Coordinates of C-alpha atoms in Angstrom, one line a residue:
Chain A
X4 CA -7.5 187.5 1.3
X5 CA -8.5 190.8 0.7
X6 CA -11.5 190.9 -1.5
X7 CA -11.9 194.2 -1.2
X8 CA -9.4 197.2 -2.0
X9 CA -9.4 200.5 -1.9
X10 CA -5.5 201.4 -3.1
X11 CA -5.1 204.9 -2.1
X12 CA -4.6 205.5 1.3
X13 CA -5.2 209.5 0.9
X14 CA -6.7 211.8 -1.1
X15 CA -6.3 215.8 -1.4
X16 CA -8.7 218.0 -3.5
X17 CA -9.2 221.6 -3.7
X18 CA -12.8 222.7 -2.9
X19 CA -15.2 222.8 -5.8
X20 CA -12.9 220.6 -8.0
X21 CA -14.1 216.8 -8.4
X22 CA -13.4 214.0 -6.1
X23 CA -12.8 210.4 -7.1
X24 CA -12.5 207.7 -4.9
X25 CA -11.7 204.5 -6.3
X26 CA -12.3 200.5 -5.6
X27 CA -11.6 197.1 -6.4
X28 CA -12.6 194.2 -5.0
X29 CA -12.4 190.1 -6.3
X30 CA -15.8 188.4 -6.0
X31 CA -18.2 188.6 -8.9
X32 CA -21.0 187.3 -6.9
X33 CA -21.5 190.5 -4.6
X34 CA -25.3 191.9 -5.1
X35 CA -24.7 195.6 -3.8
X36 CA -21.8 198.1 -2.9
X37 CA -21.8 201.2 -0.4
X38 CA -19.8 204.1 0.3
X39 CA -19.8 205.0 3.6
X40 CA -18.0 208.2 5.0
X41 CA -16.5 208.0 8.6
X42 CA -15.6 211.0 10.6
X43 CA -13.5 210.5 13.8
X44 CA -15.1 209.6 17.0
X45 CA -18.4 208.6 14.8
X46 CA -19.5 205.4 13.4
X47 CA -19.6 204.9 9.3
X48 CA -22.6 206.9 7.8
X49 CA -24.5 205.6 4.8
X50 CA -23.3 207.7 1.7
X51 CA -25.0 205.8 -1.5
X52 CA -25.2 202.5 -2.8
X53 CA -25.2 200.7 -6.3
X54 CA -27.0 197.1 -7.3
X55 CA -24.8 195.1 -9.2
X56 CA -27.1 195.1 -12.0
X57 CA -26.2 199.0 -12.4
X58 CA -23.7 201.1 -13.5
X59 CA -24.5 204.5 -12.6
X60 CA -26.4 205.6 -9.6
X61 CA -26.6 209.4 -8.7
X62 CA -27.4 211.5 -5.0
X63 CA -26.7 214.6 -5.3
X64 CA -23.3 215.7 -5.5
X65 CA -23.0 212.1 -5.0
X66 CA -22.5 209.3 -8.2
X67 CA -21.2 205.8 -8.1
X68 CA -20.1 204.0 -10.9
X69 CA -19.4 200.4 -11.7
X70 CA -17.6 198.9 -14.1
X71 CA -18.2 195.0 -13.7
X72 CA -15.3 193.7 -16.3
X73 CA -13.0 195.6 -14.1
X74 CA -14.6 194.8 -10.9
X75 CA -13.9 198.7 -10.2
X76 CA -16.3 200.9 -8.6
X77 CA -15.5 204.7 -8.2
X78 CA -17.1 207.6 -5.8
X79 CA -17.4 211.0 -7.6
X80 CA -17.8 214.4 -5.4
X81 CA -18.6 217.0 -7.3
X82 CA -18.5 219.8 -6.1
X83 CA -16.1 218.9 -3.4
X84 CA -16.9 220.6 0.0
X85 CA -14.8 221.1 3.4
X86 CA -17.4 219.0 5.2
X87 CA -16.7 216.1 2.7
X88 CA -13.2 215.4 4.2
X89 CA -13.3 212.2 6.0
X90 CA -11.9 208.5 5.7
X91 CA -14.1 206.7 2.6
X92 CA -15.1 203.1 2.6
X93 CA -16.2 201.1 -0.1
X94 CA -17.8 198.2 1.3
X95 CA -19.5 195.1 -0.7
X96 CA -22.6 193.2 0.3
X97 CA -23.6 189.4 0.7
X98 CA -26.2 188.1 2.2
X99 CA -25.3 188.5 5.8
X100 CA -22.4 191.0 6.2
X101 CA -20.6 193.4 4.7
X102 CA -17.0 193.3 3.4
X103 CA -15.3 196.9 3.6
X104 CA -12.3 198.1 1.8
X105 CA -9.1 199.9 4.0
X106 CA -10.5 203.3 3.2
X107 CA -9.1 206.3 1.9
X108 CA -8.7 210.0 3.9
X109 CA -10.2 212.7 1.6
X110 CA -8.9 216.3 2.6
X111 CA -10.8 219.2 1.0
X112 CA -8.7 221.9 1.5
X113 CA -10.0 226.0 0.7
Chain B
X13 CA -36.0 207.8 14.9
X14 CA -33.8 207.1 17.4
X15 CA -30.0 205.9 15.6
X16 CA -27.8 203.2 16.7
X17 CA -26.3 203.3 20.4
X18 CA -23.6 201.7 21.3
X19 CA -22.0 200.9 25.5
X20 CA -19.9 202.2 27.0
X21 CA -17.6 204.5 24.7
X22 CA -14.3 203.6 25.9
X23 CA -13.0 200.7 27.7
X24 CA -9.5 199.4 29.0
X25 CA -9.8 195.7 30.1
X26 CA -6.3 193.7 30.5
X27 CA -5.1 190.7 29.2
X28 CA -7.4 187.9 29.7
X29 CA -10.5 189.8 31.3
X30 CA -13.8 189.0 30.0
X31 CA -15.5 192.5 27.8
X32 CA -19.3 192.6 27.3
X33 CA -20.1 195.5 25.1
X34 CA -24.1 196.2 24.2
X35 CA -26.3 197.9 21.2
X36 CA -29.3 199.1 20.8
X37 CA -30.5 199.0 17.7
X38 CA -32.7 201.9 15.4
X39 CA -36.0 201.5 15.6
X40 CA -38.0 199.7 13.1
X41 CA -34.9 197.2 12.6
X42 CA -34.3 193.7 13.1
X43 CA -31.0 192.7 12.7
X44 CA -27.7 194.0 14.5
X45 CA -24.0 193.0 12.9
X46 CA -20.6 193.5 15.1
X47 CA -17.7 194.7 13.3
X48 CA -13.9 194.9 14.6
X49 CA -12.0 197.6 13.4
X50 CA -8.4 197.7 14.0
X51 CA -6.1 201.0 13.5
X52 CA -6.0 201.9 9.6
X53 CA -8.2 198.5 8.8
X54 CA -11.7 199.1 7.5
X55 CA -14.7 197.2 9.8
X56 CA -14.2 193.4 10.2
X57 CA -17.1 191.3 10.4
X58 CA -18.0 189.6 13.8
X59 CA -21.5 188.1 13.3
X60 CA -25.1 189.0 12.5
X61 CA -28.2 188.5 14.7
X62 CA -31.7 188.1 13.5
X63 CA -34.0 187.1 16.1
X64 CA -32.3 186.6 18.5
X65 CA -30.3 183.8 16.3
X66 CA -26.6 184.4 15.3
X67 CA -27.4 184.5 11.3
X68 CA -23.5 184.1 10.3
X69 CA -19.7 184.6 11.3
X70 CA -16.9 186.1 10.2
X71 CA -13.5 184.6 10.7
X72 CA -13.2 185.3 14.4
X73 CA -12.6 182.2 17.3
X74 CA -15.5 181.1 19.6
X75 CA -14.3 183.7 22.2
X76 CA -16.1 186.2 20.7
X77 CA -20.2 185.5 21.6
X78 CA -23.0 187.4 20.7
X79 CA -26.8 187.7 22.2
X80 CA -29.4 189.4 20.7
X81 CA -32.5 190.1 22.9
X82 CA -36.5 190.5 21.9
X83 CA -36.1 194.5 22.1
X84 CA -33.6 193.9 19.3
X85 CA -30.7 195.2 21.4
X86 CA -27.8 192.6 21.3
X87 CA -24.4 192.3 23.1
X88 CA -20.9 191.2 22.2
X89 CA -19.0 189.6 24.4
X90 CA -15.3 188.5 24.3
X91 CA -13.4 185.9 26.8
X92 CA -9.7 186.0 27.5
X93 CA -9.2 189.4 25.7
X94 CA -5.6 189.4 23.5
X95 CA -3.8 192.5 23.0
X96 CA -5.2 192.6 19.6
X97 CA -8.3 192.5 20.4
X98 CA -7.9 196.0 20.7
X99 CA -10.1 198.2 18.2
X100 CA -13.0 199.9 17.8
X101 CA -16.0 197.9 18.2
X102 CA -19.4 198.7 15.8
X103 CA -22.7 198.2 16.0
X104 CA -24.9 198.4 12.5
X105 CA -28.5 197.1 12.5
X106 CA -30.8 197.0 9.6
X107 CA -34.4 195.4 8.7
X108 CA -37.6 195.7 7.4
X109 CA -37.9 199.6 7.1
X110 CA -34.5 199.6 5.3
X111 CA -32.8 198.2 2.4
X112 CA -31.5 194.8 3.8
X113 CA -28.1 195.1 3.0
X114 CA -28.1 198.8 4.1
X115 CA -26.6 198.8 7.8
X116 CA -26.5 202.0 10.0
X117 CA -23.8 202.0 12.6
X118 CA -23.2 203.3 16.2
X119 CA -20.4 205.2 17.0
X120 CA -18.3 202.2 18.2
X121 CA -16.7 201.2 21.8
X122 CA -13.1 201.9 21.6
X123 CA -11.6 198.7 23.4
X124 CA -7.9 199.0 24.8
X125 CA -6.4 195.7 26.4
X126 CA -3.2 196.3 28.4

């Protein structure tokens, strides 16, 4: 039971365009969801988080959005850099733990 | 601010050895998770300490123990180790000076079992 999805394996974008990274996931009682980005050899790092109560949050180069009826959460990069390509997670939060999506690759390429 | 440590870094065990793997958590934080994660999977919850109590499981058997200690550093262990059982093994802590339901991660023990 996968509650939560992230459907595109990989992503390519040319540097300086826009990244979107997208998510899905089945529970309507999570409180919070995260991006982390994971470069090989490295544990997951932190990116930016969103409260359920939100739609928008911004960091930067960084914004997550939600959309609640959909259950959908997206990552925008903008601009996307070189040192942005890595696998993406999208993880929600309970209580205790939290539940990650498969990830998606992002390639920045020149 | 020292991050998240995780040891050793790589490990080869074979079937049915016993694994203990250890964390050490960033300072000012209270409360280490274990996550599995398998080849093209996303991290797989194991269990949560908070002092030194296991503070919820994932879907994983009794094989799989945990210990956290007063320092905050914890350890995984896992009996009779299965082929899959083979994965990266995290480490994430979190507490008091962070957003609860931010975790910060180590950089994993890669466990092979031959």
């Amino acid at each position: 039971d996968q509650q939560v999805k992230q459907n595109s394996p990989s992503l390519s974008v040319q540097e300086g365009r826009i990244s979107i990274l997208n998510c899905d996931y089945t529970n309507s009682m999570f409180d919070y969801f995260l991006w982390y980005k994971k470069y090989p050899a490295e544990g997951p790092t932190f990116l930016i988080s969103i409260s359920s109560i939100k739609d928008k949050n911004e960091d930067g180069r960084f914004t997550v959005f939600l959309n609640k009826s959909a259950k959908h959460l997206s990552l925008h990069i903008v601009p996307s850099q070189p040192g942005d390509s890595a696998v993406y997670f999208c993880a929600a939060s309970t209580p205790d733990k939290l539940i990650f999506g498969t990830g998606t690759r992002l390639q920045v390429f020149p | 601010e020292t991050g998240v440590t995780q040891s050793p870094t790589h490990l080869i065990k074979t079937r049915g050895q016993q694994v203990t793997l250890r964390c050490s958590s960033q300072s000012g934080h209270n409360t280490v998770s274990w996550y599995q994660q398998a080849l093209g999977q996303g991290p797989q919850f194991i269990f949560q300490y908070y002092r030194e109590e296991e503070n919820g499981r994932g879907n994983f058997p009794p094989r799989f123990s945990g210990l956290q200690f007063p320092n905050y550093s914890s350890e995984l262990n896992v009996n009779a180790l299965e082929l899959d059982d083979s994965a990266l093994y995290l480490c994430a802590s979190s507490g008091p000076s962070s957003l609860a339901y931010e975790q910060y991660f180590g950089p994993g023990t890669r466990l092979t079992v031959t």
